[in-house]
Amino acid sequence: MSQLSIFRGAIASSFTALMLISCQTSDLGTSSPTQEPLSNVQKSATNPKAVQGLTHGPIVNIDGEDYYLAGVPDGMNGATDIPGHYWRRTGDNALIGKHFNTGPFGKAKWWNSSVPDGALLYIVNGGIAEWSIKISKEKAKMGFVHYHEFVRVSDGKLHPTKVLWLQHIAVRHFYLDGGPHPELTHFVRPGIDTDFIPNGMTPYQPE
C-alpha cells in the first residue's frame, strides 16, 4: 500500500470519528457536546468506561519490530506515550484514540487550565507512514497537521523512517493553553483542530 493511499484511507477514518462526535453514543463512549450535558462528556481518563478497549502506552508493531510512542514512561511497565492519550489499533497502519485533559503521570489539567481534570478533549485519528514533503502536503488537506515519533521498545531508538501522523478532532470548545507547547495556545472549536502543534511540514530527522 502506498503512503498516499494510507492517508486517502484516513478520510474514511476521519468521517467515522466525526460521526462518533455527532452521535449521542459510540463504541468509543463519546457523546456529542451539543446534545448531551457536559457532565456526560467530561469522562475521566481514570474512568474504566471512558477508556474501555483503549490503552495508554500501547506496543505498536511496525515492520516486525515493537515500538512505543515517544513520551513519558507512565504507561504499564514503564511504557512511554503522549500524555493523556489512549489508543486502539484499527489496522496495519492506523490507530484511533482519545485525548484527555491529563498530563504526565496523571498531572491535573495539563492540556487546559479551565476544563475539568480528565475531561475528554479530542478524538484522535493516527496513520503510520513516512515523512516527506509530498506526504505532508497531502495529509495537511485532511487535517493531519502533527506527527509524533515512535521509539523502539528494545533500545529507545527512534524509528528510522516512520512516524504517527495525527488528526485531532475536538469534542468541545476550550483554549489549548497547556501541554508541551503552551506557546502554541489557541482557541479550539468542535471539529478538526488544524492548529494542534502543527509540525507536519518540519522534516523528520531521527538521527
CSV table of C-alpha atoms in Angstrom, one decimal, residues 9-204:
chain,number,residue,atom,x,y,z
A,9,GLY,CA,-7.9,5.8,3.6
A,10,ALA,CA,-7.8,8.1,6.6
A,11,ILE,CA,-10.6,10.2,5.1
A,12,ALA,CA,-12.9,7.4,5.9
A,13,SER,CA,-11.5,7.2,9.4
A,14,SER,CA,-12.0,11.0,9.8
A,15,PHE,CA,-15.6,10.7,8.7
A,16,THR,CA,-16.1,7.9,11.2
A,17,ALA,CA,-14.6,9.9,14.0
A,18,LEU,CA,-16.7,12.9,13.2
A,19,MET,CA,-19.8,10.7,13.2
A,20,LEU,CA,-18.7,9.5,16.7
A,21,ILE,CA,-18.9,13.1,17.8
A,22,SER,CA,-22.2,13.8,16.2
A,23,CYS,CA,-23.9,10.8,17.6
A,24,GLN,CA,-25.1,10.6,21.2
A,25,THR,CA,-23.1,7.4,21.8
A,26,SER,CA,-20.5,5.3,20.1
A,27,ASP,CA,-18.2,2.3,20.6
A,28,LEU,CA,-15.6,4.7,21.9
A,29,GLY,CA,-18.1,6.1,24.5
A,30,THR,CA,-18.0,9.6,23.0
A,31,SER,CA,-21.0,11.8,23.4
A,32,SER,CA,-22.0,14.9,21.4
A,33,PRO,CA,-21.2,18.1,23.5
A,34,THR,CA,-24.1,19.8,21.8
A,35,GLN,CA,-26.7,17.0,22.6
A,36,GLU,CA,-25.5,15.8,26.0
A,37,PRO,CA,-24.9,17.6,29.3
A,38,LEU,CA,-21.2,18.5,29.7
A,39,SER,CA,-21.1,16.2,32.7
A,40,ASN,CA,-21.7,13.2,30.4
A,41,VAL,CA,-18.9,14.3,28.0
A,42,GLN,CA,-16.4,15.0,30.7
A,43,LYS,CA,-15.2,11.4,31.2
A,44,SER,CA,-12.2,11.0,33.4
A,45,ALA,CA,-9.1,9.3,32.0
A,46,THR,CA,-9.2,7.1,35.1
A,47,ASN,CA,-12.8,6.0,34.4
A,48,PRO,CA,-12.7,2.5,33.0
A,49,LYS,CA,-15.8,3.1,30.9
A,50,ALA,CA,-14.2,6.1,29.2
A,51,VAL,CA,-11.1,4.1,28.1
A,52,GLN,CA,-12.7,0.7,27.6
A,53,GLY,CA,-10.8,-1.1,24.8
A,54,LEU,CA,-8.1,1.6,24.7
A,55,THR,CA,-4.5,1.5,26.0
A,56,HIS,CA,-2.1,4.2,27.3
A,57,GLY,CA,1.4,3.2,26.2
A,58,PRO,CA,0.5,0.6,23.6
A,59,ILE,CA,3.1,-1.5,21.9
A,60,VAL,CA,2.9,-0.8,18.2
A,61,ASN,CA,4.5,-3.4,15.9
A,62,ILE,CA,5.9,-1.8,12.8
A,63,ASP,CA,7.5,-4.0,10.2
A,64,GLY,CA,8.2,-6.7,12.7
A,65,GLU,CA,9.6,-4.6,15.5
A,66,ASP,CA,7.9,-3.3,18.6
A,67,TYR,CA,7.6,0.4,19.3
A,68,TYR,CA,6.1,2.8,21.8
A,69,LEU,CA,5.0,6.4,21.1
A,70,ALA,CA,7.7,8.7,22.4
A,71,GLY,CA,6.9,10.4,25.7
A,72,VAL,CA,7.0,9.9,29.4
A,73,PRO,CA,7.1,6.4,30.9
A,74,ASP,CA,3.8,6.5,32.6
A,75,GLY,CA,2.2,3.5,30.9
A,76,MET,CA,2.1,-0.1,32.1
A,77,ASN,CA,5.5,-1.4,32.9
A,78,GLY,CA,7.1,1.9,32.0
A,79,ALA,CA,5.7,2.2,28.5
A,80,THR,CA,6.0,5.6,27.0
A,81,ASP,CA,3.2,7.6,25.4
A,82,ILE,CA,1.9,11.1,24.7
A,83,PRO,CA,0.4,12.4,28.0
A,84,GLY,CA,-3.4,12.0,28.2
A,85,HIS,CA,-3.7,9.7,25.1
A,86,TYR,CA,-5.3,6.3,25.0
A,87,TRP,CA,-5.3,4.2,21.8
A,88,ARG,CA,-6.7,1.2,19.9
A,89,ARG,CA,-5.1,-0.1,16.7
A,90,THR,CA,-7.6,-0.3,13.9
A,91,GLY,CA,-5.5,-1.5,11.0
A,92,ASP,CA,-1.9,-2.2,9.9
A,93,ASN,CA,-1.2,1.5,9.7
A,94,ALA,CA,-4.0,3.0,11.7
A,95,LEU,CA,-4.9,3.9,15.3
A,96,ILE,CA,-7.8,5.7,16.9
A,97,GLY,CA,-7.6,7.2,20.3
A,98,LYS,CA,-8.9,9.6,22.9
A,99,HIS,CA,-7.1,12.6,24.2
A,100,PHE,CA,-7.9,13.6,27.8
A,101,ASN,CA,-7.1,16.7,29.9
A,102,THR,CA,-4.5,15.0,31.9
A,103,GLY,CA,-0.7,15.1,31.9
A,104,PRO,CA,2.4,13.0,32.6
A,105,PHE,CA,1.8,10.6,35.5
A,106,GLY,CA,-1.7,11.9,35.9
A,107,LYS,CA,-0.8,15.6,36.4
A,108,ALA,CA,-4.1,17.5,36.6
A,109,LYS,CA,-5.4,19.8,33.9
A,110,TRP,CA,-2.2,19.6,31.9
A,111,TRP,CA,-3.5,20.5,28.5
A,112,ASN,CA,-6.1,23.1,29.6
A,113,SER,CA,-6.4,25.1,32.8
A,114,SER,CA,-10.2,25.5,32.9
A,115,VAL,CA,-11.7,22.3,31.5
A,116,PRO,CA,-12.2,19.7,34.3
A,117,ASP,CA,-9.3,17.4,35.0
A,118,GLY,CA,-9.5,14.2,33.0
A,119,ALA,CA,-12.2,15.6,30.6
A,120,LEU,CA,-12.2,14.4,27.0
A,121,LEU,CA,-10.8,16.9,24.6
A,122,TYR,CA,-10.3,15.2,21.3
A,123,ILE,CA,-10.9,12.0,19.3
A,124,VAL,CA,-7.6,11.3,17.5
A,125,ASN,CA,-7.0,9.5,14.2
A,126,GLY,CA,-3.5,8.2,13.6
A,127,GLY,CA,-1.8,7.0,10.5
A,128,ILE,CA,1.6,5.3,10.4
A,129,ALA,CA,3.7,6.5,7.4
A,130,GLU,CA,7.0,8.0,6.4
A,131,TRP,CA,7.6,11.8,6.3
A,132,SER,CA,8.1,13.5,3.0
A,133,ILE,CA,7.1,16.9,1.8
A,134,LYS,CA,4.6,15.3,-0.6
A,135,ILE,CA,3.0,13.3,2.2
A,136,SER,CA,3.0,16.4,4.4
A,137,LYS,CA,1.0,18.4,1.9
A,138,GLU,CA,-1.4,15.6,1.1
A,139,LYS,CA,-2.2,14.9,4.8
A,140,ALA,CA,-2.5,18.6,5.7
A,141,LYS,CA,-5.5,18.7,3.4
A,142,MET,CA,-7.2,16.2,5.7
A,143,GLY,CA,-6.2,17.9,9.0
A,144,PHE,CA,-3.2,15.7,9.8
A,145,VAL,CA,-1.0,18.6,10.8
A,146,HIS,CA,1.0,17.0,13.5
A,147,TYR,CA,3.2,13.9,13.6
A,148,HIS,CA,4.7,12.1,16.6
A,149,GLU,CA,7.7,9.9,16.9
A,150,PHE,CA,8.0,6.2,17.7
A,151,VAL,CA,10.7,4.8,19.9
A,152,ARG,CA,11.8,1.1,19.8
A,153,VAL,CA,10.9,-0.9,22.9
A,154,SER,CA,14.2,-2.7,23.0
A,155,ASP,CA,16.6,0.3,23.0
A,156,GLY,CA,14.6,3.5,22.8
A,157,LYS,CA,15.9,4.5,19.4
A,158,LEU,CA,13.6,6.4,17.0
A,159,HIS,CA,12.1,4.6,14.1
A,160,PRO,CA,14.4,5.3,11.1
A,161,THR,CA,11.7,6.4,8.7
A,162,LYS,CA,8.1,6.2,10.1
A,163,VAL,CA,6.0,8.5,12.3
A,164,LEU,CA,2.4,8.6,13.5
A,165,TRP,CA,0.5,11.3,11.7
A,166,LEU,CA,-2.3,12.7,13.9
A,167,GLN,CA,-5.6,14.4,13.2
A,168,HIS,CA,-7.2,15.8,16.4
A,169,ILE,CA,-11.0,16.2,16.3
A,170,ALA,CA,-12.2,18.3,19.2
A,171,VAL,CA,-15.4,17.5,21.1
A,172,ARG,CA,-15.8,20.8,22.9
A,173,HIS,CA,-14.9,24.5,23.0
A,174,PHE,CA,-11.7,25.3,25.0
A,175,TYR,CA,-8.4,27.0,25.0
A,176,LEU,CA,-5.4,24.7,24.4
A,177,ASP,CA,-3.2,26.7,26.8
A,178,GLY,CA,-1.0,23.9,28.2
A,179,GLY,CA,0.7,20.7,27.1
A,180,PRO,CA,4.3,20.6,25.9
A,181,HIS,CA,4.0,23.8,23.9
A,182,PRO,CA,2.0,26.4,25.8
A,183,GLU,CA,3.4,29.0,23.4
A,184,LEU,CA,1.0,27.5,20.8
A,185,THR,CA,-2.1,28.4,22.8
A,186,HIS,CA,-5.2,28.7,20.6
A,187,PHE,CA,-9.0,28.6,20.9
A,188,VAL,CA,-10.4,25.2,19.9
A,189,ARG,CA,-13.9,24.6,18.5
A,190,PRO,CA,-15.6,21.2,17.9
A,191,GLY,CA,-14.2,19.6,14.8
A,192,ILE,CA,-10.7,19.1,13.3
A,193,ASP,CA,-8.1,21.2,15.0
A,194,THR,CA,-5.7,22.3,12.3
A,195,ASP,CA,-3.6,24.3,14.9
A,196,PHE,CA,-2.7,21.4,17.1
A,197,ILE,CA,1.1,21.5,17.3
A,198,PRO,CA,1.4,21.9,13.5
A,199,ASN,CA,4.9,20.3,12.9
A,200,GLY,CA,3.9,18.4,9.8
A,201,MET,CA,6.0,20.5,7.5
A,202,THR,CA,9.1,20.1,9.6
A,203,PRO,CA,11.3,17.3,8.2
A,204,TYR,CA,11.6,14.1,10.4
